Coordinates of C-alpha atoms and ligand atoms in Angstrom, one line a residue:
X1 CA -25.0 47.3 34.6
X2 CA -23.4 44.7 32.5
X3 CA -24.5 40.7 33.3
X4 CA -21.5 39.3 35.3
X5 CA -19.4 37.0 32.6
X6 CA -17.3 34.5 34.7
X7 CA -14.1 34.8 32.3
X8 CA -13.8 36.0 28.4
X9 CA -15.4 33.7 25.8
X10 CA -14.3 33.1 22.3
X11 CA -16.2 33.9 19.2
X12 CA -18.7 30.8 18.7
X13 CA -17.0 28.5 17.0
X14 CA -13.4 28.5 18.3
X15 CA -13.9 25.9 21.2
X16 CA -14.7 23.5 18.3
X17 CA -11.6 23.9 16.6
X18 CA -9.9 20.7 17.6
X19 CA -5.9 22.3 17.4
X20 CA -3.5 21.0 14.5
X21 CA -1.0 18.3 16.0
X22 CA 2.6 18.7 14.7
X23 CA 4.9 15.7 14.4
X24 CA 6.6 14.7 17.6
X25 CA 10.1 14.6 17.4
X26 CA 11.3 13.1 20.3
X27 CA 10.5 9.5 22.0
X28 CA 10.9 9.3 26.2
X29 CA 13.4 7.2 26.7
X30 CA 15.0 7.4 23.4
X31 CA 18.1 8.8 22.7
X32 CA 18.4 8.8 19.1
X33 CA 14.6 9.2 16.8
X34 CA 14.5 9.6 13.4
X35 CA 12.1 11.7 12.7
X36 CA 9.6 11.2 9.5
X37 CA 6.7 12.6 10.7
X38 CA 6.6 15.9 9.5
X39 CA 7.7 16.1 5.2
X40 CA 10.2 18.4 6.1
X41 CA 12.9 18.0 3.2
X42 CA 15.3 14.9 3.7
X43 CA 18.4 17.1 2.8
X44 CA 17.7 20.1 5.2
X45 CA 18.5 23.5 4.4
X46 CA 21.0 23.5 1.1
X47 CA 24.5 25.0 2.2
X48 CA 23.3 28.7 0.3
X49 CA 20.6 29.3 2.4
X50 CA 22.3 28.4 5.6
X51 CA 25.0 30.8 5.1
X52 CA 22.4 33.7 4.3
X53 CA 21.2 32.3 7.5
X54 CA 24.6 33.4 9.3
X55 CA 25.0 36.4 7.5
X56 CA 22.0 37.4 8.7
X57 CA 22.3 37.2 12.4
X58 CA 24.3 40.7 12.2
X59 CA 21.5 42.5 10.8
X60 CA 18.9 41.4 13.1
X61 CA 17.8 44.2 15.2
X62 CA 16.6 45.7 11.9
X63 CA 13.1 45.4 10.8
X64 CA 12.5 43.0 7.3
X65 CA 11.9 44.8 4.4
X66 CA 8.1 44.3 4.6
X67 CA 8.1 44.1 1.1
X68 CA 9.9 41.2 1.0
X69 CA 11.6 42.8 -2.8
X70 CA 14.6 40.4 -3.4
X71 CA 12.6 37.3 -2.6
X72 CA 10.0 38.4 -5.3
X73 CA 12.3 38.8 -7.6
X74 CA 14.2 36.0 -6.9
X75 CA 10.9 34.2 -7.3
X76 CA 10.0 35.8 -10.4
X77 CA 13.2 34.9 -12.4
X78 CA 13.2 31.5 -11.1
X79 CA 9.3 30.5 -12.0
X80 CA 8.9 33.1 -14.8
X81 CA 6.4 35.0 -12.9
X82 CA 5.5 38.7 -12.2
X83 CA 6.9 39.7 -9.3
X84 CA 3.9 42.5 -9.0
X85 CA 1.7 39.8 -8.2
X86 CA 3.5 38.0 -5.5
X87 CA 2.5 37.9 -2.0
X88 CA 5.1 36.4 0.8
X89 CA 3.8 34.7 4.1
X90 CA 5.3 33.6 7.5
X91 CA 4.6 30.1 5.9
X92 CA 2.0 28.8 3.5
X93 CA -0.1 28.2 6.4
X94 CA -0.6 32.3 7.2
X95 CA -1.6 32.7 3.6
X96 CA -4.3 30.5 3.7
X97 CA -5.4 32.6 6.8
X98 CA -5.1 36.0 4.9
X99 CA -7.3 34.1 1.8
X100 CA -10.0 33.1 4.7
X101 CA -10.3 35.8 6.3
X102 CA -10.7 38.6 3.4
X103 CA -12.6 36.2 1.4
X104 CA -15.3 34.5 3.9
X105 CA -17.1 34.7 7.4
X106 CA -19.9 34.2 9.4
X107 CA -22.8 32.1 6.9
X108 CA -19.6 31.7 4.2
X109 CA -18.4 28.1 3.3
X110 CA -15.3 27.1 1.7
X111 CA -15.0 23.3 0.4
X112 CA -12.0 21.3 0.5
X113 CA -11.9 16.9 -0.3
X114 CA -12.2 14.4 2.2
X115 CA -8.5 13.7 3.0
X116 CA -7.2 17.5 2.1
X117 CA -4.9 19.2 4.4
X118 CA -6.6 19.7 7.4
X119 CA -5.3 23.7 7.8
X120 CA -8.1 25.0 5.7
X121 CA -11.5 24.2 7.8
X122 CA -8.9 24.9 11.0
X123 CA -8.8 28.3 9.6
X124 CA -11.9 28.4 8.1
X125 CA -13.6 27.5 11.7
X126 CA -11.7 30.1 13.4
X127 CA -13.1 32.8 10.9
X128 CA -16.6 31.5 11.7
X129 CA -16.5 30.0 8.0
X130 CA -18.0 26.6 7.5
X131 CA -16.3 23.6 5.6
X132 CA -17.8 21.0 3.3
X133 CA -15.8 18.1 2.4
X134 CA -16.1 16.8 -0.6
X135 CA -15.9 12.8 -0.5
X136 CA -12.7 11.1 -2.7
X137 CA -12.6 8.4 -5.5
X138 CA -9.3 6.0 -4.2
X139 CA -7.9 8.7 -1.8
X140 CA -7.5 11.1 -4.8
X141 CA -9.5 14.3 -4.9
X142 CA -12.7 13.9 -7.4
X143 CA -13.7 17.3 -9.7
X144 CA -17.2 15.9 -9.6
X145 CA -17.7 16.0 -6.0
X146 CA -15.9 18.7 -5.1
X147 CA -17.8 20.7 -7.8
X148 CA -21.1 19.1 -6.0
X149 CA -20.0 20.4 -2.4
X150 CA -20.8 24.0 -4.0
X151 CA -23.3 25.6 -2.1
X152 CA -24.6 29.0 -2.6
X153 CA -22.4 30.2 0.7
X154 CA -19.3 29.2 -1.2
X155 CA -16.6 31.8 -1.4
X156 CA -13.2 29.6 -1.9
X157 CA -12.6 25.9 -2.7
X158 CA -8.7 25.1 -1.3
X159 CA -7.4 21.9 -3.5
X160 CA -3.6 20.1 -2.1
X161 CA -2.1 19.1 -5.5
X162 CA -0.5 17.2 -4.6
X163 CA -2.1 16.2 -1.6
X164 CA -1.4 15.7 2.1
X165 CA -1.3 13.3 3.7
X166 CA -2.6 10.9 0.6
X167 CA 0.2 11.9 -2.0
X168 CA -2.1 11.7 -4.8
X169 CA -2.6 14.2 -7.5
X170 CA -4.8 16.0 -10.3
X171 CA -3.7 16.1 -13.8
X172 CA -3.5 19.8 -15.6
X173 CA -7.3 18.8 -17.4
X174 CA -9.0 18.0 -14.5
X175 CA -8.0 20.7 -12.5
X176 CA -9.0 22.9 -15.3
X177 CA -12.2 21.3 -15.5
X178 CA -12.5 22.0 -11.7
X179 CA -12.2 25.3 -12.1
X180 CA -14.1 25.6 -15.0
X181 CA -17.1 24.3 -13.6
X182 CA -17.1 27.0 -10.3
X183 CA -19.0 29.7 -10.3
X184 CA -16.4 32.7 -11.2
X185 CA -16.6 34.4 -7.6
X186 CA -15.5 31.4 -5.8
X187 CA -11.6 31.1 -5.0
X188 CA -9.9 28.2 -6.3
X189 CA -6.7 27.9 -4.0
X190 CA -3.9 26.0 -5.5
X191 CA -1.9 24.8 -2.6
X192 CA 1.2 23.0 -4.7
X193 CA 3.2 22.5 -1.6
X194 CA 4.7 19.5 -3.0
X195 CA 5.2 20.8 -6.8
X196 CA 8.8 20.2 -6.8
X197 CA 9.1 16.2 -6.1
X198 CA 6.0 16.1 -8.8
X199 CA 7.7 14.0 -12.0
X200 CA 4.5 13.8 -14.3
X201 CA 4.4 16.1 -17.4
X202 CA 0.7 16.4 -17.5
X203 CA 0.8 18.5 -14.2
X204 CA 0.2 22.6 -13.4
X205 CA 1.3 23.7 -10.0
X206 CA -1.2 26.7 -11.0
X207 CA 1.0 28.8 -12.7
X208 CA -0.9 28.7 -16.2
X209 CA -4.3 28.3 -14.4
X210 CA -3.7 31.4 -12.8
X211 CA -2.3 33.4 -15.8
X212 CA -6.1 32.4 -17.4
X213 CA -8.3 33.2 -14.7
X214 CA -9.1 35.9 -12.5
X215 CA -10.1 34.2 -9.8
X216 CA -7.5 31.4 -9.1
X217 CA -4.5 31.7 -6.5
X218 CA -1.4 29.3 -6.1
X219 CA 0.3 28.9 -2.3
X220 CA 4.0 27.8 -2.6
X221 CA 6.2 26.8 0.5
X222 CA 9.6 26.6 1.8
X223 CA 8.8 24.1 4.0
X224 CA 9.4 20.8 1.7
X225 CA 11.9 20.6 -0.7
X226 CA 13.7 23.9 0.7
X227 CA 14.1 21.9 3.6
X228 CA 13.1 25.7 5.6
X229 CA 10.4 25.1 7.6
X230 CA 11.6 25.9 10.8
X231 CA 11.9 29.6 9.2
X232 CA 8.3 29.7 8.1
X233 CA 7.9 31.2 4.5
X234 CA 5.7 30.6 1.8
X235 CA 4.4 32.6 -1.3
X236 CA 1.3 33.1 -3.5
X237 CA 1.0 33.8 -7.3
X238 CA -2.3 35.5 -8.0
X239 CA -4.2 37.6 -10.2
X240 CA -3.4 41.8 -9.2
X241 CA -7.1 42.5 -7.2
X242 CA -6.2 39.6 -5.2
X243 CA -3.3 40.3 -4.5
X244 CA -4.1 44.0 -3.1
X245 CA -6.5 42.2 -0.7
X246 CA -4.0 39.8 1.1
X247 CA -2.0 43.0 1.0
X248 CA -4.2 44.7 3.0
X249 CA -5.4 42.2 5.4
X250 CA -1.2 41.1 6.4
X251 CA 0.9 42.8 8.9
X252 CA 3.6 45.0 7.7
X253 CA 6.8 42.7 8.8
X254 CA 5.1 39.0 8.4
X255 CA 8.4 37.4 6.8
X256 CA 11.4 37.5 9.3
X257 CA 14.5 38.7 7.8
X258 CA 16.2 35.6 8.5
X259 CA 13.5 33.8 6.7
X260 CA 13.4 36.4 3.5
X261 CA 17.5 35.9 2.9
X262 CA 17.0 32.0 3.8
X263 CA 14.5 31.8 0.7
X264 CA 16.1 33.9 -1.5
X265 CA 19.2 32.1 -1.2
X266 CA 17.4 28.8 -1.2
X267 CA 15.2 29.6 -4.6
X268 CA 18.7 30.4 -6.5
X269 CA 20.2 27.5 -5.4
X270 CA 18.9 25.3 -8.4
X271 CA 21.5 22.4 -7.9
X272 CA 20.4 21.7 -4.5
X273 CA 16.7 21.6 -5.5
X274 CA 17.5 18.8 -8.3
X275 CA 20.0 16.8 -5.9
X276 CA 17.0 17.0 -3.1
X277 CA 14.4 16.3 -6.2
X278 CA 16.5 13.1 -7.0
X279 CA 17.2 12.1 -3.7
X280 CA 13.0 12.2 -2.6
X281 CA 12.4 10.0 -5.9
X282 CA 15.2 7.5 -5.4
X283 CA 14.4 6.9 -2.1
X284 CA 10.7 6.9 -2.3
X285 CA 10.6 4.4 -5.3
X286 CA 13.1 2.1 -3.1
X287 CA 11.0 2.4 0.2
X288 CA 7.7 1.7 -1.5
X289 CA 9.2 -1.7 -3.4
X290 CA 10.1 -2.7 0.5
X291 CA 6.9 -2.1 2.1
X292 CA 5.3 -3.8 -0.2
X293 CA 6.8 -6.2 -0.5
X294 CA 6.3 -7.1 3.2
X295 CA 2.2 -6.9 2.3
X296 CA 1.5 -3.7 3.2
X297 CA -0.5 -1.2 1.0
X298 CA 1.4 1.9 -0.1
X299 CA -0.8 4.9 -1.9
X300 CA 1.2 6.3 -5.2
X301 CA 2.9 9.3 -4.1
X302 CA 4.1 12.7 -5.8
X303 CA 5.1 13.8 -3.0
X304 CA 8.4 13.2 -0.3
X305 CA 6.3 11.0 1.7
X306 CA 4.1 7.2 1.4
X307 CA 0.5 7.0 2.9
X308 CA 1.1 2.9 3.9
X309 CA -2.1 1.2 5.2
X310 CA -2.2 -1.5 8.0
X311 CA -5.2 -3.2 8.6
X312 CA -8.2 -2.8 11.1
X313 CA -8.0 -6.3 12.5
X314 CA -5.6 -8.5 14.0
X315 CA -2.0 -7.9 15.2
X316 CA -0.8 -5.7 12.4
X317 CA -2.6 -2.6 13.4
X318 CA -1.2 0.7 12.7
X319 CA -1.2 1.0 16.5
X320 CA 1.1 -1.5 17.1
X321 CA 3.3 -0.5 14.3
X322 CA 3.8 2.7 15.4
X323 CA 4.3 1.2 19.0
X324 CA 6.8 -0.8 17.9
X325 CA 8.7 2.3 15.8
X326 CA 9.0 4.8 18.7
X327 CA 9.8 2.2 20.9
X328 CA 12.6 2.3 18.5
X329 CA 13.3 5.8 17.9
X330 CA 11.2 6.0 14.5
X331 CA 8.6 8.4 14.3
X332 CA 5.8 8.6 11.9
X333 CA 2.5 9.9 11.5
X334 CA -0.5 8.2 12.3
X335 CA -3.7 9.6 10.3
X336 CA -6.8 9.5 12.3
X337 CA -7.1 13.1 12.4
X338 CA -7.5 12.9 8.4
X339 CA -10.0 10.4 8.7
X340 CA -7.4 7.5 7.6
X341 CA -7.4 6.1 11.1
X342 CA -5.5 2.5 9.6
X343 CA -2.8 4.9 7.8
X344 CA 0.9 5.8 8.9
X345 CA 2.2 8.8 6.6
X346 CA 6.1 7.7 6.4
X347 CA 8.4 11.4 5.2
X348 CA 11.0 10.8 3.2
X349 CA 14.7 11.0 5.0
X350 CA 18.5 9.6 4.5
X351 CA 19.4 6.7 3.3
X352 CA 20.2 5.2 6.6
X353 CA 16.6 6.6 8.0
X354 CA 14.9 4.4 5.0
X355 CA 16.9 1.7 6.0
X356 CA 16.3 1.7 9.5
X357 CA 12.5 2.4 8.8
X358 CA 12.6 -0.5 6.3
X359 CA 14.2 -3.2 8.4
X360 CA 12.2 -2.0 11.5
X361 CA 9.4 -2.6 10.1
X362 CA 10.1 -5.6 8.2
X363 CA 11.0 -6.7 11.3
X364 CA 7.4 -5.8 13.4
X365 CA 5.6 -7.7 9.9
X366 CA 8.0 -10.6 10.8
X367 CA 7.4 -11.0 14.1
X368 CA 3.3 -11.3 13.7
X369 CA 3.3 -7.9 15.5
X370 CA 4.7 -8.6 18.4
X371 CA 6.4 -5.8 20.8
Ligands
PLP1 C1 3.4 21.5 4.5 C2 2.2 22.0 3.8 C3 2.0 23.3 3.7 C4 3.0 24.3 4.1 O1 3.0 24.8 5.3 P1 4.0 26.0 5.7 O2 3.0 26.8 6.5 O3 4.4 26.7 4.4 O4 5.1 25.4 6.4 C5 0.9 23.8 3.0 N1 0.0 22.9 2.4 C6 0.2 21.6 2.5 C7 -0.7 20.7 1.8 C8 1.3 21.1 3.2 O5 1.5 19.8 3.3

């Protein structure tokens, strides 16, 4: 006879994931938020991609090609890469899934830095994988200690470059020296979510890395500039053996069909990515003059969003500023989750969204803090 078990239990481990937290996008009571809370592209879809998304609707009892053929090759002309060695996911989120799982489990480690995205140890718990963080030199990730973090249980490192939710970034050299100084069976993970609002010309999103080394990956997203999140696709670049692993761990259809013409239209529509590029570094450079100028500390972004600091004491509290916000239809992001519990992560939007974040919260400084 088998012991009497109240109700199922998880695998050990699971009960201590503590679940990601979206961005809210609606305030009760509120009529009318503007939502910059979640990076999501300030532009939206570009006009292409939403009329794939129409076209598509006729077609949708059919199965996606599993495959996902025109998007690779749509990627491959684009980024100059083998199409061969491109794997599609139902976001970059499920990639870094497939990665943990074929790559790591129960007495594996991965290590990720301090303020990195948060999805990796999510996953990484889930799989029964521990995480070591690696502590950060002025909220940018620092080769040194993440190359001290190693352990012998090691299997993949996951670096944001640029990060989230910090904005900051690696030059090409240092993340070469990262890589350089793992032991060749360890993962490095390139997650360039943010490559295109990068304007520095001493940066990789991994494309070269990979080409040099057999052991490097780089996850790509539609998420942010695409302005297709809501669709959930993302890609990786990798060396072949690699990629015949994530191959084999996926399920046959993972990219919708909406999704896979969505992208495709989206990646050939080049004008649209430099109008959204432009747009995010217009608009960030302006939004970042303003809030500092009001006193508050803004972290230098490459990303579509500003990690803006409030302090720990007094009435300017990132509590009360993000009181005051949703009280008037502005969301943000507050950061304790990524350790940064003083920090408001502020996306990118319109014009009139920066200007109604701007004098909102010029307003809050203003007034002292008061509601
Ligand atoms: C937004 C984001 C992703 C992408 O997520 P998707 O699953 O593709 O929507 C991946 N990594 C980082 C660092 C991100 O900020």
């Amino acid at each position: 006879m088998r012991a009497t078990i109240a109700f199922p239990q998880p695998r050990p481990g699971i009960l201590d994931i503590t679940p990601y937290a979206g961005g809210e996008s609606s305030v009760p009571g509120v009529t009318r938020v503007i939502k910059l809370a979640s990076n999501e592209g300030a532009l939206g879809a570009s006009p292409k991609a939403r009329q794939a998304i129409v076209d598509a609707a006729a077609q949708a009892h059919r199965y996606p090609d599993g495959a996902w053929t025109d998007l690779r090759e749509a990627l491959g002309r684009r980024h100059g890469l083998d199409p061969a060695r491109l794997v599609c996911g139902a976001g970059s989120d499920e990639l870094i899934s497939f990665l943990v799982r074929a790559y790591a489990g129960p007495g594996d480690s991965i290590v990720q830095s301090a303020h990195g995205f948060l999805m990796y140890s999510i996953y990484a718990k889930g799989a029964g994988v521990e995480t070591h963080f690696a502590p950060e030199t002025n909220l940018t990730a620092d080769v040194d200690a993440l190359l001290a973090a190693v352990t012998d249980t090691t299997r993949l490192l996951f670096l944001a470059n640029p990060n989230n939710p910090t904005g900051t970034i690696l030059d090409a050299d240092s993340v070469r020296r990262l890589r350089e100084g793992l032991r060749e069976d360890i993962i490095l993970v390139l997650d360039s979510a943010y490559a295109e609002f990068v304007e520095r010309n001493d940066y990789d999103p991994g494309n070269a890395l990979v080409d040099s080394h057999p052991n490097t990956v780089m996850m790509r997203t539609f998420s942010k500039i695409h302005g297709l999140g809501g669709l959930r696709v993302g890609w990786l670049y990798g060396p072949a053996p690699i990629v015949d692993v994530l191959n084999r761990v996926r399920g046959p259809f993972n990219v919708s069909s909406v999704g896979l013409v969505a992208a495709t239209a989206a990646i050939e529509d080049v004008a649209f990515q430099t109008l959204a590029r432009e747009h995010n570094s217009y608009w960030r450079a302006w939004t970042r003059e303003r809030l500092e100028a009001m006193g508050l500390a803004v972290t230098d972004s490459s990303c579509n969003f500003l990690l803006t600091h409030f302090s720990a004491e007094g009435p300017l509290t990132v509590a009360a500023a993000d009181a005051y916000l949703r009280g008037r239809g502005l969301i943000c992001r507050r950061m304790g989750g990524y350790g940064l519990p003083h920090a408001l992560r502020i996306t990118i939007g319109q014009a009139d969204e920066m200007h109604s974040l701007v004098q909102t919260l010029g307003d809050f400084v203003e007034g002292g803090g008061r509601a």
